[in-house]
Amino acid sequence: MAGRLSRAEIEELKAIVVSGNLTAAAAKLQEKLESLENTPLDIAITGESGAGKSSLVNAIRGLHDDDEGAAKTGVKQTTMKRKAYPHPRFPNVTIWDLPGIGTPNFQADNYLNQVQFNNYDFFIIVTATRFTSHDTTLARAIHRLGKRFYYVRCKVDIDLKAEQRKRNFNRERTLQEIREDCVEKLREAGEASPRVFLLSNWELDNYDFQLLQKTLKNELDDQKRHVFILAMPNISAKILENKKAELQKHIWEVALLSCAIGAVPVPGLSLICDVAILVFHMKRYCLAFGLDEEYLTRLAEQVDKPVAELKSAIRNSALASAIKKEFVLSLLSRSLCGALMVVKLFLDFAPGLDSLAGGGISFVTTYYMLQRFLDDAAEDAQNILTKAFEPRAEESI
């Protein structure tokens, strides 16, 4: 499924439901939702040695350079051949750390063949100083082969700190000078209208990361965009908003699946399936927003705070490990939807009643419960972000 259901797909589903083949409708919806959840996304990070490629790999995955499972970094060349780094919570997302390109005998076409260029959805070409002819030669080869690429200038925080020693230092002017210098060098090397994104691997929420994310969001297809947004590190309120909006777009599709199953006149089937659907998607919301033990433990280490302090910010939802059948049933029992489910269970056992009434109740129940949980999870993720980066009591004295 390319993101949301198309009008043609909706009409096809309507026709299946009208024909009475509700099992086929449920199977089709399930197939499309699984396709969305399992879409692979492969991002290639390349550039000259020492540009900060490995640190960028780690930053995109939400890891520090010294975290377990992080890409190896160092002052000497550490990436001699391409290496895959799966996302810690979304294994279908892989960041590839490619070998440096700044060798005298570098040939772009040979390099791309060696690193198996067809495996990647797009390339990020990284430099820590100025882009060179190696970068533009590689970019042209990538473009010729029908792939997208993006120029990223890393380590701008280091340049800013060096410039701060000057009496007339101006942060925005310095950033603009860095950008213009990169663009000028790329134009000299043959790029007509290059786009350059300024980043700091240590301060990913600053500078142009939001702009890069927005650009990728606009240029990826619907399926890849969905996966990319969910895999982004939870480092800003804007990223959390984007995740919520992306997940929200697909709630009605999940509810429609529940409706198709709920309309099948098998006693108790829809209750079992609705609960299973809610458990699966609520857990996925938790993983997207970092409401899980692994993420919170790592975040606590990164910000040097007790993990219990971060967990105290979870006020409305729950950790992924707590999302089980009993948890969902308890939520249902405390909501209006709980009453609707009781009615639905009665309808299952009452012969002669229109089965579509049960499907409608399943739709309303699933939609309401997922929307409410998504709101709560997004709010708790923002609470955790605030708690993680607020100053300690003793530091504010």
PDB file of C-alpha atoms in Angstrom, residues 25-186:
ATOM      1  CA  ALA A  25     -12.081  -7.507   2.517  1.00  0.00           C
ATOM      2  CA  ALA A  26     -10.344  -8.195   5.833  1.00  0.00           C
ATOM      3  CA  ALA A  27      -7.544 -10.111   4.093  1.00  0.00           C
ATOM      4  CA  LYS A  28      -6.976  -7.281   1.614  1.00  0.00           C
ATOM      5  CA  LEU A  29      -6.800  -4.648   4.344  1.00  0.00           C
ATOM      6  CA  GLN A  30      -4.451  -6.787   6.432  1.00  0.00           C
ATOM      7  CA  GLU A  31      -2.165  -7.307   3.439  1.00  0.00           C
ATOM      8  CA  LYS A  32      -1.967  -3.572   2.786  1.00  0.00           C
ATOM      9  CA  LEU A  33      -1.309  -2.658   6.414  1.00  0.00           C
ATOM     10  CA  GLU A  34       1.428  -5.290   6.691  1.00  0.00           C
ATOM     11  CA  SER A  35       3.007  -3.947   3.506  1.00  0.00           C
ATOM     12  CA  LEU A  36       3.156  -0.495   5.071  1.00  0.00           C
ATOM     13  CA  GLU A  37       4.633  -1.702   8.374  1.00  0.00           C
ATOM     14  CA  ASN A  38       7.288  -3.898   6.707  1.00  0.00           C
ATOM     15  CA  THR A  39       8.483  -1.488   4.018  1.00  0.00           C
ATOM     16  CA  PRO A  40      12.314  -1.470   3.994  1.00  0.00           C
ATOM     17  CA  LEU A  41      14.206   1.825   4.023  1.00  0.00           C
ATOM     18  CA  ASP A  42      17.928   1.866   3.266  1.00  0.00           C
ATOM     19  CA  ILE A  43      19.914   5.085   3.738  1.00  0.00           C
ATOM     20  CA  ALA A  44      23.517   5.328   2.516  1.00  0.00           C
ATOM     21  CA  ILE A  45      25.969   7.695   4.248  1.00  0.00           C
ATOM     22  CA  THR A  46      29.070   8.445   2.183  1.00  0.00           C
ATOM     23  CA  GLY A  47      31.742  11.110   1.763  1.00  0.00           C
ATOM     24  CA  GLU A  48      35.435  11.590   2.435  1.00  0.00           C
ATOM     25  CA  SER A  49      37.154   9.880   5.357  1.00  0.00           C
ATOM     26  CA  GLY A  50      36.987  11.806   8.624  1.00  0.00           C
ATOM     27  CA  ALA A  51      33.891  13.779   7.604  1.00  0.00           C
ATOM     28  CA  GLY A  52      31.790  12.366  10.440  1.00  0.00           C
ATOM     29  CA  LYS A  53      29.866   9.713   8.504  1.00  0.00           C
ATOM     30  CA  SER A  54      29.819   7.171  11.327  1.00  0.00           C
ATOM     31  CA  SER A  55      28.699   9.756  13.877  1.00  0.00           C
ATOM     32  CA  LEU A  56      25.854  10.750  11.568  1.00  0.00           C
ATOM     33  CA  VAL A  57      24.845   7.087  11.255  1.00  0.00           C
ATOM     34  CA  ASN A  58      24.647   6.940  15.043  1.00  0.00           C
ATOM     35  CA  ALA A  59      22.777  10.234  15.371  1.00  0.00           C
ATOM     36  CA  ILE A  60      20.066   9.204  12.922  1.00  0.00           C
ATOM     37  CA  ARG A  61      19.620   5.977  14.900  1.00  0.00           C
ATOM     38  CA  GLY A  62      19.310   7.938  18.135  1.00  0.00           C
ATOM     39  CA  LEU A  63      22.628   6.644  19.509  1.00  0.00           C
ATOM     40  CA  HIS A  64      25.738   8.280  20.919  1.00  0.00           C
ATOM     41  CA  ASP A  65      29.101   7.177  19.529  1.00  0.00           C
ATOM     42  CA  ASP A  66      29.893   5.197  22.679  1.00  0.00           C
ATOM     43  CA  ASP A  67      26.501   3.453  22.960  1.00  0.00           C
ATOM     44  CA  GLU A  68      26.294  -0.292  22.516  1.00  0.00           C
ATOM     45  CA  GLY A  69      25.709  -1.133  18.846  1.00  0.00           C
ATOM     46  CA  ALA A  70      26.892   2.267  17.604  1.00  0.00           C
ATOM     47  CA  ALA A  71      28.964   2.620  14.447  1.00  0.00           C
ATOM     48  CA  LYS A  72      32.672   2.776  15.235  1.00  0.00           C
ATOM     49  CA  THR A  73      34.179   6.263  15.086  1.00  0.00           C
ATOM     50  CA  GLY A  74      37.710   7.602  15.405  1.00  0.00           C
ATOM     51  CA  VAL A  75      40.310  10.058  14.181  1.00  0.00           C
ATOM     52  CA  LYS A  76      41.596   7.586  11.605  1.00  0.00           C
ATOM     53  CA  GLN A  77      39.641   5.899   8.850  1.00  0.00           C
ATOM     54  CA  THR A  78      37.442   3.276  10.505  1.00  0.00           C
ATOM     55  CA  THR A  79      35.100   2.272   7.639  1.00  0.00           C
ATOM     56  CA  MET A  80      36.969   0.152   5.081  1.00  0.00           C
ATOM     57  CA  LYS A  81      33.900  -1.532   3.587  1.00  0.00           C
ATOM     58  CA  ARG A  82      30.192  -0.873   3.724  1.00  0.00           C
ATOM     59  CA  LYS A  83      28.462  -1.864   6.937  1.00  0.00           C
ATOM     60  CA  ALA A  84      24.777  -2.109   7.780  1.00  0.00           C
ATOM     61  CA  TYR A  85      23.388  -0.618  10.997  1.00  0.00           C
ATOM     62  CA  PRO A  86      19.743  -1.572  11.605  1.00  0.00           C
ATOM     63  CA  HIS A  87      17.567   0.878  13.505  1.00  0.00           C
ATOM     64  CA  PRO A  88      17.317  -0.213  17.165  1.00  0.00           C
ATOM     65  CA  ARG A  89      13.486  -0.198  17.181  1.00  0.00           C
ATOM     66  CA  PHE A  90      12.577  -0.446  13.479  1.00  0.00           C
ATOM     67  CA  PRO A  91      14.658  -3.302  12.007  1.00  0.00           C
ATOM     68  CA  ASN A  92      13.277  -2.652   8.495  1.00  0.00           C
ATOM     69  CA  VAL A  93      15.228   0.652   8.538  1.00  0.00           C
ATOM     70  CA  THR A  94      18.949   0.302   7.832  1.00  0.00           C
ATOM     71  CA  ILE A  95      21.606   3.025   7.822  1.00  0.00           C
ATOM     72  CA  TRP A  96      24.622   2.049   5.714  1.00  0.00           C
ATOM     73  CA  ASP A  97      28.057   3.408   6.605  1.00  0.00           C
ATOM     74  CA  LEU A  98      29.998   3.420   3.323  1.00  0.00           C
ATOM     75  CA  PRO A  99      33.800   3.615   2.864  1.00  0.00           C
ATOM     76  CA  GLY A 100      35.404   7.040   2.391  1.00  0.00           C
ATOM     77  CA  ILE A 101      35.739   8.336  -1.161  1.00  0.00           C
ATOM     78  CA  GLY A 102      38.755  10.655  -0.820  1.00  0.00           C
ATOM     79  CA  THR A 103      41.427   8.377  -2.272  1.00  0.00           C
ATOM     80  CA  PRO A 104      43.605   9.378  -5.271  1.00  0.00           C
ATOM     81  CA  ASN A 105      42.345   6.484  -7.404  1.00  0.00           C
ATOM     82  CA  PHE A 106      38.681   7.095  -6.599  1.00  0.00           C
ATOM     83  CA  GLN A 107      36.325   6.318  -9.508  1.00  0.00           C
ATOM     84  CA  ALA A 108      32.658   7.094  -8.846  1.00  0.00           C
ATOM     85  CA  ASP A 109      31.162   4.347 -11.033  1.00  0.00           C
ATOM     86  CA  ASN A 110      33.470   1.678  -9.622  1.00  0.00           C
ATOM     87  CA  TYR A 111      32.774   2.905  -6.090  1.00  0.00           C
ATOM     88  CA  LEU A 112      28.995   2.689  -6.558  1.00  0.00           C
ATOM     89  CA  ASN A 113      29.275  -0.806  -7.971  1.00  0.00           C
ATOM     90  CA  GLN A 114      31.468  -1.857  -5.048  1.00  0.00           C
ATOM     91  CA  VAL A 115      28.982  -0.579  -2.460  1.00  0.00           C
ATOM     92  CA  GLN A 116      25.978  -2.019  -4.392  1.00  0.00           C
ATOM     93  CA  PHE A 117      24.236   1.283  -5.098  1.00  0.00           C
ATOM     94  CA  ASN A 118      20.927  -0.358  -6.048  1.00  0.00           C
ATOM     95  CA  ASN A 119      20.376  -1.361  -2.417  1.00  0.00           C
ATOM     96  CA  TYR A 120      19.772   2.216  -1.186  1.00  0.00           C
ATOM     97  CA  ASP A 121      16.782   4.530  -1.337  1.00  0.00           C
ATOM     98  CA  PHE A 122      18.938   7.676  -1.195  1.00  0.00           C
ATOM     99  CA  PHE A 123      22.477   8.861  -0.439  1.00  0.00           C
ATOM    100  CA  ILE A 124      23.705  11.470   2.033  1.00  0.00           C
ATOM    101  CA  ILE A 125      27.089  12.888   0.938  1.00  0.00           C
ATOM    102  CA  VAL A 126      28.930  14.243   3.987  1.00  0.00           C
ATOM    103  CA  THR A 127      31.817  16.650   4.427  1.00  0.00           C
ATOM    104  CA  ALA A 128      33.301  18.378   7.473  1.00  0.00           C
ATOM    105  CA  THR A 129      34.982  21.181   5.493  1.00  0.00           C
ATOM    106  CA  ARG A 130      34.370  21.845   1.806  1.00  0.00           C
ATOM    107  CA  PHE A 131      32.886  19.606  -0.840  1.00  0.00           C
ATOM    108  CA  THR A 132      35.428  18.416  -3.408  1.00  0.00           C
ATOM    109  CA  SER A 133      35.409  17.100  -6.937  1.00  0.00           C
ATOM    110  CA  HIS A 134      35.131  13.588  -5.443  1.00  0.00           C
ATOM    111  CA  ASP A 135      31.761  14.545  -3.926  1.00  0.00           C
ATOM    112  CA  THR A 136      30.369  16.086  -7.112  1.00  0.00           C
ATOM    113  CA  THR A 137      31.667  13.260  -9.287  1.00  0.00           C
ATOM    114  CA  LEU A 138      29.921  10.794  -6.993  1.00  0.00           C
ATOM    115  CA  ALA A 139      26.737  12.901  -6.955  1.00  0.00           C
ATOM    116  CA  ARG A 140      26.570  12.977 -10.757  1.00  0.00           C
ATOM    117  CA  ALA A 141      27.044   9.224 -10.915  1.00  0.00           C
ATOM    118  CA  ILE A 142      24.269   8.712  -8.334  1.00  0.00           C
ATOM    119  CA  HIS A 143      21.958  11.026 -10.306  1.00  0.00           C
ATOM    120  CA  ARG A 144      22.780   9.241 -13.561  1.00  0.00           C
ATOM    121  CA  LEU A 145      21.705   5.967 -11.986  1.00  0.00           C
ATOM    122  CA  GLY A 146      18.341   7.400 -10.930  1.00  0.00           C
ATOM    123  CA  LYS A 147      18.924   7.798  -7.170  1.00  0.00           C
ATOM    124  CA  ARG A 148      18.491  10.836  -4.924  1.00  0.00           C
ATOM    125  CA  PHE A 149      21.369  12.395  -2.988  1.00  0.00           C
ATOM    126  CA  TYR A 150      21.735  15.174  -0.404  1.00  0.00           C
ATOM    127  CA  TYR A 151      24.790  17.240   0.531  1.00  0.00           C
ATOM    128  CA  VAL A 152      25.359  17.536   4.290  1.00  0.00           C
ATOM    129  CA  ARG A 153      28.019  19.739   5.895  1.00  0.00           C
ATOM    130  CA  CYS A 154      28.733  18.296   9.351  1.00  0.00           C
ATOM    131  CA  LYS A 155      30.544  19.672  12.403  1.00  0.00           C
ATOM    132  CA  VAL A 156      29.228  23.248  12.032  1.00  0.00           C
ATOM    133  CA  ASP A 157      29.125  23.480  15.844  1.00  0.00           C
ATOM    134  CA  ILE A 158      32.923  23.232  15.877  1.00  0.00           C
ATOM    135  CA  ASP A 159      33.212  26.079  13.364  1.00  0.00           C
ATOM    136  CA  LEU A 160      30.858  28.237  15.406  1.00  0.00           C
ATOM    137  CA  LYS A 161      32.887  27.700  18.571  1.00  0.00           C
ATOM    138  CA  ALA A 162      36.067  28.705  16.744  1.00  0.00           C
ATOM    139  CA  GLU A 163      34.403  31.866  15.385  1.00  0.00           C
ATOM    140  CA  GLN A 164      33.046  32.843  18.804  1.00  0.00           C
ATOM    141  CA  ARG A 165      36.529  34.052  19.746  1.00  0.00           C
ATOM    142  CA  LYS A 166      36.089  36.965  17.350  1.00  0.00           C
ATOM    143  CA  ARG A 167      34.667  40.218  18.736  1.00  0.00           C
ATOM    144  CA  ASN A 168      32.215  40.705  15.873  1.00  0.00           C
ATOM    145  CA  PHE A 169      30.891  37.119  15.969  1.00  0.00           C
ATOM    146  CA  ASN A 170      27.379  36.643  14.590  1.00  0.00           C
ATOM    147  CA  ARG A 171      25.943  33.128  14.645  1.00  0.00           C
ATOM    148  CA  GLU A 172      23.535  33.443  11.721  1.00  0.00           C
ATOM    149  CA  ARG A 173      26.055  35.275   9.558  1.00  0.00           C
ATOM    150  CA  THR A 174      28.670  32.599  10.219  1.00  0.00           C
ATOM    151  CA  LEU A 175      26.249  29.808   9.280  1.00  0.00           C
ATOM    152  CA  GLN A 176      25.323  31.648   6.100  1.00  0.00           C
ATOM    153  CA  GLU A 177      29.001  32.043   5.207  1.00  0.00           C
ATOM    154  CA  ILE A 178      29.577  28.317   5.700  1.00  0.00           C
ATOM    155  CA  ARG A 179      26.583  27.507   3.508  1.00  0.00           C
ATOM    156  CA  GLU A 180      27.576  29.947   0.767  1.00  0.00           C
ATOM    157  CA  ASP A 181      31.147  28.630   0.749  1.00  0.00           C
ATOM    158  CA  CYS A 182      29.895  25.051   0.292  1.00  0.00           C
ATOM    159  CA  VAL A 183      27.485  26.077  -2.465  1.00  0.00           C
ATOM    160  CA  GLU A 184      30.195  28.081  -4.257  1.00  0.00           C
ATOM    161  CA  LYS A 185      32.625  25.157  -4.246  1.00  0.00           C
ATOM    162  CA  LEU A 186      29.923  22.816  -5.544  1.00  0.00           C
TER     163      LEU A 186
END
